[in-house]
XYZ file of C-alpha atoms in Angstrom:
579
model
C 51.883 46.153 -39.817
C 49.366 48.874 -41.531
C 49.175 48.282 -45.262
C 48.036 50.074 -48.065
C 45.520 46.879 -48.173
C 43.937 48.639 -45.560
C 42.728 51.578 -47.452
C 41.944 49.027 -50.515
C 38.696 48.636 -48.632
C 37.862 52.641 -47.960
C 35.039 53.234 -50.157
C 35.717 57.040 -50.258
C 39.186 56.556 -52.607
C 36.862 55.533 -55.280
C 36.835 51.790 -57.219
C 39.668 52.418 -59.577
C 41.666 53.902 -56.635
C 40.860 50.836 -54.735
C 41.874 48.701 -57.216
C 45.258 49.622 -57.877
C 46.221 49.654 -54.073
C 45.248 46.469 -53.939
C 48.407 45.463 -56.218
C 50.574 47.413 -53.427
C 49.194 45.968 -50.384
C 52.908 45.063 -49.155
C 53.900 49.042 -48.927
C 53.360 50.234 -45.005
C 51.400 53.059 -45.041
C 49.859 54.002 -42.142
C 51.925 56.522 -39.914
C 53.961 56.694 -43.151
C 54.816 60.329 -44.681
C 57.461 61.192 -47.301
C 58.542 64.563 -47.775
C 61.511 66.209 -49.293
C 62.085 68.140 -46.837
C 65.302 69.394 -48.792
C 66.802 68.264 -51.900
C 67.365 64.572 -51.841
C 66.362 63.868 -48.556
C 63.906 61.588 -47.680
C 61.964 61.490 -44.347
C 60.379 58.128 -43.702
C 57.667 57.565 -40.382
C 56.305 54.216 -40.414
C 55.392 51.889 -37.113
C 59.226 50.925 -37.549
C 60.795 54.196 -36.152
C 62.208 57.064 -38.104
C 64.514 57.587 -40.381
C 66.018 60.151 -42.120
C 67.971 59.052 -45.582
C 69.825 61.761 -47.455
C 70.363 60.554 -50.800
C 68.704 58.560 -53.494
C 65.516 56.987 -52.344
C 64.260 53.833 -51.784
C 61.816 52.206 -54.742
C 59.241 51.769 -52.634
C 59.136 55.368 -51.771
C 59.295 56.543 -54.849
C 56.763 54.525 -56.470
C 54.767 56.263 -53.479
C 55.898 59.573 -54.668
C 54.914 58.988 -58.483
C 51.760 57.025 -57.695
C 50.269 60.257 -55.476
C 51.428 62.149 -57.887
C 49.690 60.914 -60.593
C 46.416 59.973 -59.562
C 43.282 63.027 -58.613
C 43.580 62.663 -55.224
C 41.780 65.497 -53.061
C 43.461 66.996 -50.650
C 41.920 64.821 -47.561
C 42.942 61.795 -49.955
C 46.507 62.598 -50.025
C 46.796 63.446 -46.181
C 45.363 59.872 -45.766
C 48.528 58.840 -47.687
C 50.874 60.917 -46.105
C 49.864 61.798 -42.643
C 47.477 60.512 -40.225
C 43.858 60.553 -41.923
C 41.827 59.763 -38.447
C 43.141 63.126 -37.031
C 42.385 66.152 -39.436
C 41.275 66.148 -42.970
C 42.388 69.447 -43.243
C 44.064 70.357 -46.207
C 46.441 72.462 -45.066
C 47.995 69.964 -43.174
C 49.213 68.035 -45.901
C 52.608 67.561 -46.335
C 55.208 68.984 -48.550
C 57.141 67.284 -51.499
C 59.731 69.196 -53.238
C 59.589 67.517 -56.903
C 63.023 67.295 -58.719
C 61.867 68.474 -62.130
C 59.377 70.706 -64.194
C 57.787 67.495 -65.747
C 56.955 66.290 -62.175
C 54.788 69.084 -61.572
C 53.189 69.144 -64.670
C 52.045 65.493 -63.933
C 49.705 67.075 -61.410
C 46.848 69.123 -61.866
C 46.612 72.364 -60.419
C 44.837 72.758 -56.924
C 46.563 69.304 -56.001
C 50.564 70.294 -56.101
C 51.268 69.486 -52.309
C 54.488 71.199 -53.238
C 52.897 73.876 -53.675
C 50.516 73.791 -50.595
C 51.509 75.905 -47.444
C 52.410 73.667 -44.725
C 50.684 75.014 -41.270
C 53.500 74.504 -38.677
C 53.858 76.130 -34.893
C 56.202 78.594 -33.585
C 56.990 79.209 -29.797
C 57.421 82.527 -29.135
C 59.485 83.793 -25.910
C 61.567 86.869 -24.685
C 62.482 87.773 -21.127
C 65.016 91.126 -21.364
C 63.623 94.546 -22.597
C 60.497 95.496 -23.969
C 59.060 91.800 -24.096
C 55.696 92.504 -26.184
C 57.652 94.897 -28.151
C 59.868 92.448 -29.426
C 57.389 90.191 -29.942
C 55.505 92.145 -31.519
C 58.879 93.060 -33.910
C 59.255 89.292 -34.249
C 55.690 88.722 -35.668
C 55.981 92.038 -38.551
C 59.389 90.254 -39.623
C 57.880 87.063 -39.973
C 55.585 87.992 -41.716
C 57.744 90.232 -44.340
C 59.595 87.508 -44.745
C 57.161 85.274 -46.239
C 56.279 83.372 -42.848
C 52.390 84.159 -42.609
C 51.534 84.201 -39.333
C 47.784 83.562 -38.922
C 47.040 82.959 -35.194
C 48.377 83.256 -31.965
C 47.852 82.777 -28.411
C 47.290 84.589 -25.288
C 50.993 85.711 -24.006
C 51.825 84.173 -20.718
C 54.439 85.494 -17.836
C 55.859 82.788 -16.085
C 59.190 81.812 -14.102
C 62.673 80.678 -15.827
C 62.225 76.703 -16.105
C 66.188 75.376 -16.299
C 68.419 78.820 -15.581
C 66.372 80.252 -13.032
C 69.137 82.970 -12.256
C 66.959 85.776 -14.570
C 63.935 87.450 -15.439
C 60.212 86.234 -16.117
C 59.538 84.846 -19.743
C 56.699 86.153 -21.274
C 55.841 82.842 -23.719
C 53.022 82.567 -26.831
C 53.158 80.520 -29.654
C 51.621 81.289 -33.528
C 50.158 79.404 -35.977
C 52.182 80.144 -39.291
C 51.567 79.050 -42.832
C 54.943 78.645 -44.769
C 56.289 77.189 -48.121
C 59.813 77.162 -46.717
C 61.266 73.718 -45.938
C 61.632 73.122 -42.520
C 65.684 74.607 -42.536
C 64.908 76.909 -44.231
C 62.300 77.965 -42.027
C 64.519 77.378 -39.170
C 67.588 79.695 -41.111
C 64.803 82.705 -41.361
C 63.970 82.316 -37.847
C 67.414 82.183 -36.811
C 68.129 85.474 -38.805
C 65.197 87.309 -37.424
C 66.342 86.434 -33.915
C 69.618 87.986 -35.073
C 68.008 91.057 -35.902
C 66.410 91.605 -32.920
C 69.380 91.146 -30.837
C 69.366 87.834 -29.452
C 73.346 86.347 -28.629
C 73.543 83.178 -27.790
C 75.878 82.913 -24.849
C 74.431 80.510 -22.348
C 72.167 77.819 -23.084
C 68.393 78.802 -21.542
C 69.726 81.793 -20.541
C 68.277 85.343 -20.563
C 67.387 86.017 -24.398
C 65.913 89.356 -26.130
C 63.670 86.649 -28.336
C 63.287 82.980 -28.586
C 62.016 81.154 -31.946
C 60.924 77.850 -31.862
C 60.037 75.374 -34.564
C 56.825 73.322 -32.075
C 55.233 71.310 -35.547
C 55.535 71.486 -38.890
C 52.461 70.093 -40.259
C 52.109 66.282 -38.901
C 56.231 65.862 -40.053
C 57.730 63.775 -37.617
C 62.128 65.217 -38.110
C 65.228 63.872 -37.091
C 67.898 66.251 -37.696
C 71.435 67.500 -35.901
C 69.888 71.253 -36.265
C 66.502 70.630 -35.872
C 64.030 67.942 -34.037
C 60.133 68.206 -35.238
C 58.048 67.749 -32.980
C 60.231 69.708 -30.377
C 62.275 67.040 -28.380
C 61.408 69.084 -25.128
C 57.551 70.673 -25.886
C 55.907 67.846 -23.959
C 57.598 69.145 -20.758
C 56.881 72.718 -20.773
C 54.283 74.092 -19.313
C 55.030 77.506 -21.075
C 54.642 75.800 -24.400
C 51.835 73.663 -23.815
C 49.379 76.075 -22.215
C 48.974 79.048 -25.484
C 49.375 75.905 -27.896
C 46.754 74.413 -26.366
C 44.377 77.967 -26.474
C 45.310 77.206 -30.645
C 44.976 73.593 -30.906
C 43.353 72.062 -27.957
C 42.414 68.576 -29.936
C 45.333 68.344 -31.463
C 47.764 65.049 -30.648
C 51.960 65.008 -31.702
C 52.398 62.843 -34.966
C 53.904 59.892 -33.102
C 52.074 56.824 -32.355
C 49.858 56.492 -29.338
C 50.128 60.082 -28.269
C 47.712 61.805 -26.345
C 45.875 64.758 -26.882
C 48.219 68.239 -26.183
C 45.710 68.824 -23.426
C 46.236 65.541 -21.418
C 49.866 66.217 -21.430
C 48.962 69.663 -20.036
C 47.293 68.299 -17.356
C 49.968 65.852 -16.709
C 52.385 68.779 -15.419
C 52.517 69.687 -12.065
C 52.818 73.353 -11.319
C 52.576 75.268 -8.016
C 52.615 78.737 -10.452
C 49.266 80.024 -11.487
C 49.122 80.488 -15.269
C 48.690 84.599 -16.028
C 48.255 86.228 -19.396
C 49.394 89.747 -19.893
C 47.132 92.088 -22.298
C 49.109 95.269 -22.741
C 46.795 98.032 -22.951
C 49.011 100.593 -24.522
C 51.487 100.452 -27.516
C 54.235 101.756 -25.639
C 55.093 100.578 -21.968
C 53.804 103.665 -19.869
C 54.215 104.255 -15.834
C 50.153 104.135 -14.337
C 49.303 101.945 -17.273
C 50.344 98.185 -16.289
C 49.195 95.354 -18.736
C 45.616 93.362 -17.820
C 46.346 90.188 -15.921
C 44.539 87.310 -16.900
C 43.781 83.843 -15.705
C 45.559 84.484 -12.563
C 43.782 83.465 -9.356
C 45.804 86.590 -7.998
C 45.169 88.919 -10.399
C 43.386 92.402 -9.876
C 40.693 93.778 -11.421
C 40.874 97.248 -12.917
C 38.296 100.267 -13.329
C 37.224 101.830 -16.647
C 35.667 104.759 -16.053
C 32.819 106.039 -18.386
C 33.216 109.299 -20.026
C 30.595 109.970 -22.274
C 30.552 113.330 -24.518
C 26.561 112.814 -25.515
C 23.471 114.568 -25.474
C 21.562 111.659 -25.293
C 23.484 108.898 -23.503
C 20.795 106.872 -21.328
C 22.745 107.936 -17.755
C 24.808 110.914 -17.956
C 23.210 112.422 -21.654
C 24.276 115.871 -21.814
C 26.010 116.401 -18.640
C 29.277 116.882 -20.387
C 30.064 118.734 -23.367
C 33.012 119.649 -25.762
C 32.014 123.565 -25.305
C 32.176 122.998 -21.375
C 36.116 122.361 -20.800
C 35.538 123.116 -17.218
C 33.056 120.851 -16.819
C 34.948 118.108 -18.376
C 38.404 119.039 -16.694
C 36.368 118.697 -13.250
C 35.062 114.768 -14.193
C 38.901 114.016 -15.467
C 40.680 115.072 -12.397
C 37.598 113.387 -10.384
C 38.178 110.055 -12.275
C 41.864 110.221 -11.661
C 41.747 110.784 -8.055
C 39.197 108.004 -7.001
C 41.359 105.301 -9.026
C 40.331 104.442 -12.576
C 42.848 103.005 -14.369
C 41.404 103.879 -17.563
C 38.876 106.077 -19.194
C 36.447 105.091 -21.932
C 35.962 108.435 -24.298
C 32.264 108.362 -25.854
C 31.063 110.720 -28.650
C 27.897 108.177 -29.838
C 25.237 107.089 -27.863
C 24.905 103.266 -28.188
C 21.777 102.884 -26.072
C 19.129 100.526 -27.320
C 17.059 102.818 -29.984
C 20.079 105.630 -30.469
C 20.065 107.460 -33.780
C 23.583 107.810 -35.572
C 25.450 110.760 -35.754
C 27.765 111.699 -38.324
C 31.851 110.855 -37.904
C 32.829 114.766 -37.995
C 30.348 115.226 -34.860
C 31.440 112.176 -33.471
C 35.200 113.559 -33.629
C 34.213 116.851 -32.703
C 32.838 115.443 -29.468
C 35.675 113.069 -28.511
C 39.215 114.637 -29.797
C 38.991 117.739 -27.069
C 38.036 115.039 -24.365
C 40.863 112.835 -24.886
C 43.284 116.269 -25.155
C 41.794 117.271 -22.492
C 43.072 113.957 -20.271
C 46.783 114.255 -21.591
C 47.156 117.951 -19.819
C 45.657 116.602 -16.764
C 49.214 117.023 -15.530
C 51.148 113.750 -14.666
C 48.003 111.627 -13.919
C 46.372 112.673 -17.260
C 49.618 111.475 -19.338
C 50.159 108.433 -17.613
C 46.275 107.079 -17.194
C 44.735 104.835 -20.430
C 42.419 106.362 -22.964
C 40.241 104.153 -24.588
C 38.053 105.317 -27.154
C 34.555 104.053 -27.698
C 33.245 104.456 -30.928
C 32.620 101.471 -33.685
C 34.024 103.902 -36.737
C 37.359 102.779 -37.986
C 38.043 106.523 -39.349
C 37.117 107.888 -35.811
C 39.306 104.954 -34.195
C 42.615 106.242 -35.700
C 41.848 109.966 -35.481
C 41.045 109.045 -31.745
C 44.472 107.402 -31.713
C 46.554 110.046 -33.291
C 45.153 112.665 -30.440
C 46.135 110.341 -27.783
C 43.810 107.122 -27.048
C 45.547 104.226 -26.244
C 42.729 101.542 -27.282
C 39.479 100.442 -28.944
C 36.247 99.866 -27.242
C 33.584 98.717 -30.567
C 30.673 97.434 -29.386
C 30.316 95.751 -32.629
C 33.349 93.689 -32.518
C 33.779 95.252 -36.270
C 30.790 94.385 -37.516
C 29.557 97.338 -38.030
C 32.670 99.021 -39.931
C 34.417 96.524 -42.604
C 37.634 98.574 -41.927
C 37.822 98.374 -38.316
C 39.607 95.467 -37.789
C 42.256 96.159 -40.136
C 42.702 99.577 -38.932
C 43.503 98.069 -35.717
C 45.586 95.766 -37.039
C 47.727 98.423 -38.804
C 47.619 100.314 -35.386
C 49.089 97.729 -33.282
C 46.538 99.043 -30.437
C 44.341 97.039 -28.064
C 40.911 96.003 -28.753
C 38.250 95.454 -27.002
C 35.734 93.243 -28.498
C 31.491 93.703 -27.649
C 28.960 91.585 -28.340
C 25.613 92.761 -30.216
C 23.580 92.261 -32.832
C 22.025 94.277 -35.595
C 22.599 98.178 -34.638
C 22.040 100.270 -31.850
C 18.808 101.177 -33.604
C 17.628 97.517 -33.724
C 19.656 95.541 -31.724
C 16.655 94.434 -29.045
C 14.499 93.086 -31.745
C 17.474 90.285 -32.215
C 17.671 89.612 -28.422
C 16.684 85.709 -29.501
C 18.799 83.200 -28.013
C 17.536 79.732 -29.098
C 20.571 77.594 -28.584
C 20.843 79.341 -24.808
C 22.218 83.321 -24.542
C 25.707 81.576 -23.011
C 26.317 79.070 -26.306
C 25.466 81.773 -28.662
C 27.244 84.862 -27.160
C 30.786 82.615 -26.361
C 29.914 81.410 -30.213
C 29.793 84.523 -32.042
C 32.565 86.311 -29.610
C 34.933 83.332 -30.847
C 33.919 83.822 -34.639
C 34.556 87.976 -34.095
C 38.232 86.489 -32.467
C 38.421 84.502 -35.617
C 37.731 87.419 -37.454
C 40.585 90.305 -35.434
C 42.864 87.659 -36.054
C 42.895 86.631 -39.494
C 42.831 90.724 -39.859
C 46.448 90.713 -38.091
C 45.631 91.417 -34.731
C 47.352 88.806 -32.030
C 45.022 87.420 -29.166
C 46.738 89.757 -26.571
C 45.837 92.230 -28.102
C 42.559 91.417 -27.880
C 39.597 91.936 -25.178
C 35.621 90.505 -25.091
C 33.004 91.904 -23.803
C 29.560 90.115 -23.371
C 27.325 93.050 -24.037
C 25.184 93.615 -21.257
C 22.163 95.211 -22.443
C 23.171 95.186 -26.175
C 20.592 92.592 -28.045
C 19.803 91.040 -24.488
C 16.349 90.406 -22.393
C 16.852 91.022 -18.703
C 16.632 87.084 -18.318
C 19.912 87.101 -20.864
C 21.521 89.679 -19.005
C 21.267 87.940 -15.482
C 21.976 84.441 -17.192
C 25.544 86.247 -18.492
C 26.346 87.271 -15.179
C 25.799 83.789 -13.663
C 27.644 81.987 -16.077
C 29.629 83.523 -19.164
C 32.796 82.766 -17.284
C 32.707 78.761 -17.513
C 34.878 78.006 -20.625
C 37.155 81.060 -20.768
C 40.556 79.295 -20.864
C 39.797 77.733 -24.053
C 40.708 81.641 -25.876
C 42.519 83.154 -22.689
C 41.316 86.985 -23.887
C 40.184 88.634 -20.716
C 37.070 89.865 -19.943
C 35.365 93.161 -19.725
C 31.698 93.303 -17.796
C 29.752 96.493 -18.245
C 26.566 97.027 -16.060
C 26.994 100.320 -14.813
C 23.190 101.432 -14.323
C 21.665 99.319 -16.864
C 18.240 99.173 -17.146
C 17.876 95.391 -16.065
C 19.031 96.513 -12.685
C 16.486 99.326 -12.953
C 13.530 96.919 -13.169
C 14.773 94.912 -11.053
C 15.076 97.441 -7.838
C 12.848 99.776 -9.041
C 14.635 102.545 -9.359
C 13.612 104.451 -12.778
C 16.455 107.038 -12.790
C 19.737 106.090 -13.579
C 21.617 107.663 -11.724
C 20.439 106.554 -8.567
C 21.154 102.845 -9.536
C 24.727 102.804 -7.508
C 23.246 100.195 -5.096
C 22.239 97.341 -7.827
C 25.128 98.583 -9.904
C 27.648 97.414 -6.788
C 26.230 94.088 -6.289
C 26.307 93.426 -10.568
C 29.487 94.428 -10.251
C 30.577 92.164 -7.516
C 29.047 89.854 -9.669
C 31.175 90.568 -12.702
C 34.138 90.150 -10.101
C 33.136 86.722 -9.147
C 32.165 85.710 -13.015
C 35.945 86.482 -13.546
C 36.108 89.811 -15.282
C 39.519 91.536 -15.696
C 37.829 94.785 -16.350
C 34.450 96.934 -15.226
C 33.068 99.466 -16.972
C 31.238 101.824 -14.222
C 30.207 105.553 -13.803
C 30.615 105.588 -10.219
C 34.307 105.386 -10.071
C 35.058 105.782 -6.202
C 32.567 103.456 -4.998
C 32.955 100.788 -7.477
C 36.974 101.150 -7.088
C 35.607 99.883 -3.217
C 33.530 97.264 -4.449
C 36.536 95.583 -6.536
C 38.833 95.835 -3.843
C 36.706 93.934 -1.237
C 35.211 91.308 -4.144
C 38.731 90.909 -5.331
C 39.976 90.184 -1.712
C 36.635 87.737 -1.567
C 37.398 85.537 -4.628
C 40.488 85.863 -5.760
C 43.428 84.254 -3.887
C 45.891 87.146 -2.117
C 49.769 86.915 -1.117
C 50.187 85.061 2.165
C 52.139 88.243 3.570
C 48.483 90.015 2.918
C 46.532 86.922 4.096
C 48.635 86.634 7.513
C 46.989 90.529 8.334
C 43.815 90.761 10.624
């Protein structure tokens, strides 16, 4: 048996610490927590099993309670009391104890009230009738007005109906939450949002508008005729496992012996291949299906490049907000060959490009993206994305009819875009650069290797949308070709960038539409005629494991994804069986 003799010789718990445990070393402390997890109930873990003891506690436990209580312990110190120090010194894993009366919490000093500490627990998220991301979505904004903060989540993936298999596809998720609710009362609010949004229960695992789960609340280990922490079932499901593992890959259940979440992952057998979904547009919209991700079978789409600049480095000054017809021509031309979306430029973001103003910037971009939505049927069905790295431009953009961000910045060149998209509920697309378009090429210095530093600073720019409020599928990267890279960088992304991708699950956009790399490379000094090395980087991109292109060329690069797609990624056997 683990005793609190044990920590008796930790040196970090200090001498006078040390001492007094000594005195106790009969309690059992390790895989031991207490919490109140409502009033008068006790929750006991130890390597004896679990028990759950409504009720007046035992001495022991109390003594536990009052000693913690009473003694400066920082927060790692009171996890090693109450959870499981040797996996996370995190403090906001600590668990919660509801004290009984005002002079209780006066005994501690403030900063150390684990009552008062939000627990971090996990929430599975699933719907399979209606608008599925909508209600979601719906789900999230009512967590979070009810006092549920929800601080991450995961990629959302569409898979098959695992018991009733009688009904539609789930799309599954889970979020990371921070709460002060007990864990029935968090399970009551959950409950009552799930109400809201029109779930009836009717037939166990059956089709449902929303699904809430309770995964973990903190390390609590729960045993409870409404609820079971961790859930009974979790280890099983392949649907849970996979997005909590894209939060918490190194993570382990609080029971003894149990493995990391990604060895039980790998422990599942499934013939189905794993696919995200990215919606691209707020509202569901006929010519505008969602990204797939991950998917061995998925298909990459075309983003067409429309760029309303004088000075772009390619196609500078061939279009122009005083030139409808010219414009209406290169719309209708983009819709025919096949692009499934259309990037809308006002700002040159070539290497050395001088900033404009925002009013010029809208003044270029607004009658382009009108423009688009009177292209008849095509025009209102197609995705507008708007590239700009302006927050204020961003939502005009929206308002007029854009569908989604392209910021080459990844917001960190605007403090306000994030949150703007955020309040938007739009999709973002995520670039990699440093410095500004002005400077960028004097930081293309990559001294931990362009791959490490790139997937590094993407993942703190995730950390960064999401902490603003925007969920993971809403979210996009994009390895900036040509933004604060050396040729050598550029040709290193496109050989590599892809290895690691599953530990986010955010799909991948690859733009390398004439860049000057490929210039030097072939030769060929004017842009325009770069359509040759521009195919083969883009079959590249294909076989890296982009979701997305960005190209100029829309009819012959719509050709080169179809054939690299039918290359590298896996078809349907009723294609495969055709000569």
């Amino acid at each position: 048996m683990h005793c609190i003799s044990r920590l008796a010789r930790t040196r970090w718990l200090g001498a006078p610490v040390r001492a007094k445990l000594r005195r106790c070393d009969n309690w059992p402390v390790q895989y031991f927590q207490l919490a109140l997890a409502w009033p008068r109930t006790y929750i006991r873990n130890s390597d004896e099993g679990t028990s759950v003891t409504t009720g007046k506690a035992s001495i022991q436990d109390r003594k536990l309670a009052r000693y913690v209580r009473t003694h400066r312990y920082s927060p790692a110190q009171k996890i090693f009391l109450y959870g499981d120090a040797k996996r996370s010194k995190d403090k906001n894993q600590v668990q919660e104890l509801n004290y009984k009366n005002k002079s209780d919490r006066e005994m501690t000093r403030q900063g150390e009230l684990i009552a008062r500490r939000k627990i971090r627990a996990y929430i599975a998220l699933g719907s399979n009738v209606g608008d599925r991301i909508e209600t979601i979505e719906e789900a999230l904004r009512l967590m979070n007005q009810n006092g549920i903060r929800v601080m991450r989540t995961s990629p959302l993936y569409e898979t098959k109906p695992m018991y009733l298999t009688d009904q539609g596809e789930f799309l599954n998720g889970v979020c990371e939450i921070a709460t002060m609710f007990e864990p029935l009362e968090l399970l009551s609010r959950l409950q009552e949002i799930e109400r809201k949004l029109g779930r009836i229960r009717k037939v166990e695992n059956g089709p449902r508008t929303i699904d809430l789960d309770i995964l973990l609340y903190g390390f609590m280990i729960l045993k409870h005729k409404d609820l079971t922490i961790p859930h009974e079932r979790m280890l099983e499901r392949e649907f849970v496992l996979r997005p909590l593992c894209n939060l918490i890959p190194r993570y382990r259940p609080p029971m003894h012996d149990a493995l990391l979440f990604t060895e039980y992952l790998r422990k599942i057998k499934s013939d189905a291949s794993p696919r995200t979904i990215t919606p691209i547009t707020r509202i569901s919209r006929e010519g505008c299906p969602p990204i797939v991700g991950v998917s061995a079978t998925r298909h990459t789409q075309v983003m067409a490049i429309l760029n309303i600049t004088p000075d772009s480095f390619s196609d500078g000054g061939v279009h122009s907000p005083t030139q409808p017809e010219s414009l209406i021509k290169t719309i209708e031309k983009f819709l025919n060959e096949g692009a499934n979306i259309i990037d809308v430029g006002g700002q040159s973001t070539r290497p050395g490009a001088e900033p404009i103003g925002e009013d010029e910037e809208l003044s270029r971009i607004l009658p382009a993206i009108r423009l688009i939505r009177s292209a008849g049927t095509a025009g209102k069905n197609i995705c507008i994305s708007v590239d700009t790295y302006r927050a204020k431009v961003a939502e005009e953009a929206i308002r007029a009819g854009a569908d989604m961000v392209n910021d080459v910045s990844a917001g960190t060149l605007d403090p306000e875009m994030l949150r703007t998209v955020a309040r938007l509920g739009i999709t973002y697309i995520m670039g990699h650069t440093r410095g500004t378009p002005e400077n960028m090429q004097k930081h293309a210095h990559y001294p931990n290797g362009v791959l490490t530093s790139v997937r590094t600073e993407l993942i703190e720019r995730m950390n960064a949308a999401e902490a603003a409020g925007i969920p993971r599928w809403r979210l996009l990267e994009d390895p900036g070709i040509g933004f604060a890279k050396g040729e050598t960088d550029n040709l290193e992304i496109l050989r590599g960038f892809g290895t690691g991708r599953n530990i986010t699950g955010i799909p991948m956009v690859i733009g390398v539409s004439r860049k000057g790399f490929i210039g030097r490379i072939t030769g060929v000094k004017d842009p325009k005629e770069r359509g040759w090395g521009t195919a083969a980087a883009v079959a590249a991109a294909v076989h890296l494991g982009a979701e997305v292109v960005r190209v100029h060329d829309v009819r012959e690069m719509v050709e080169v994804v179809k054939v690299a797609d039918a290359i590298w990624r896996k078809q349907p056997e009723s294609s495969s069986a055709k000569q």
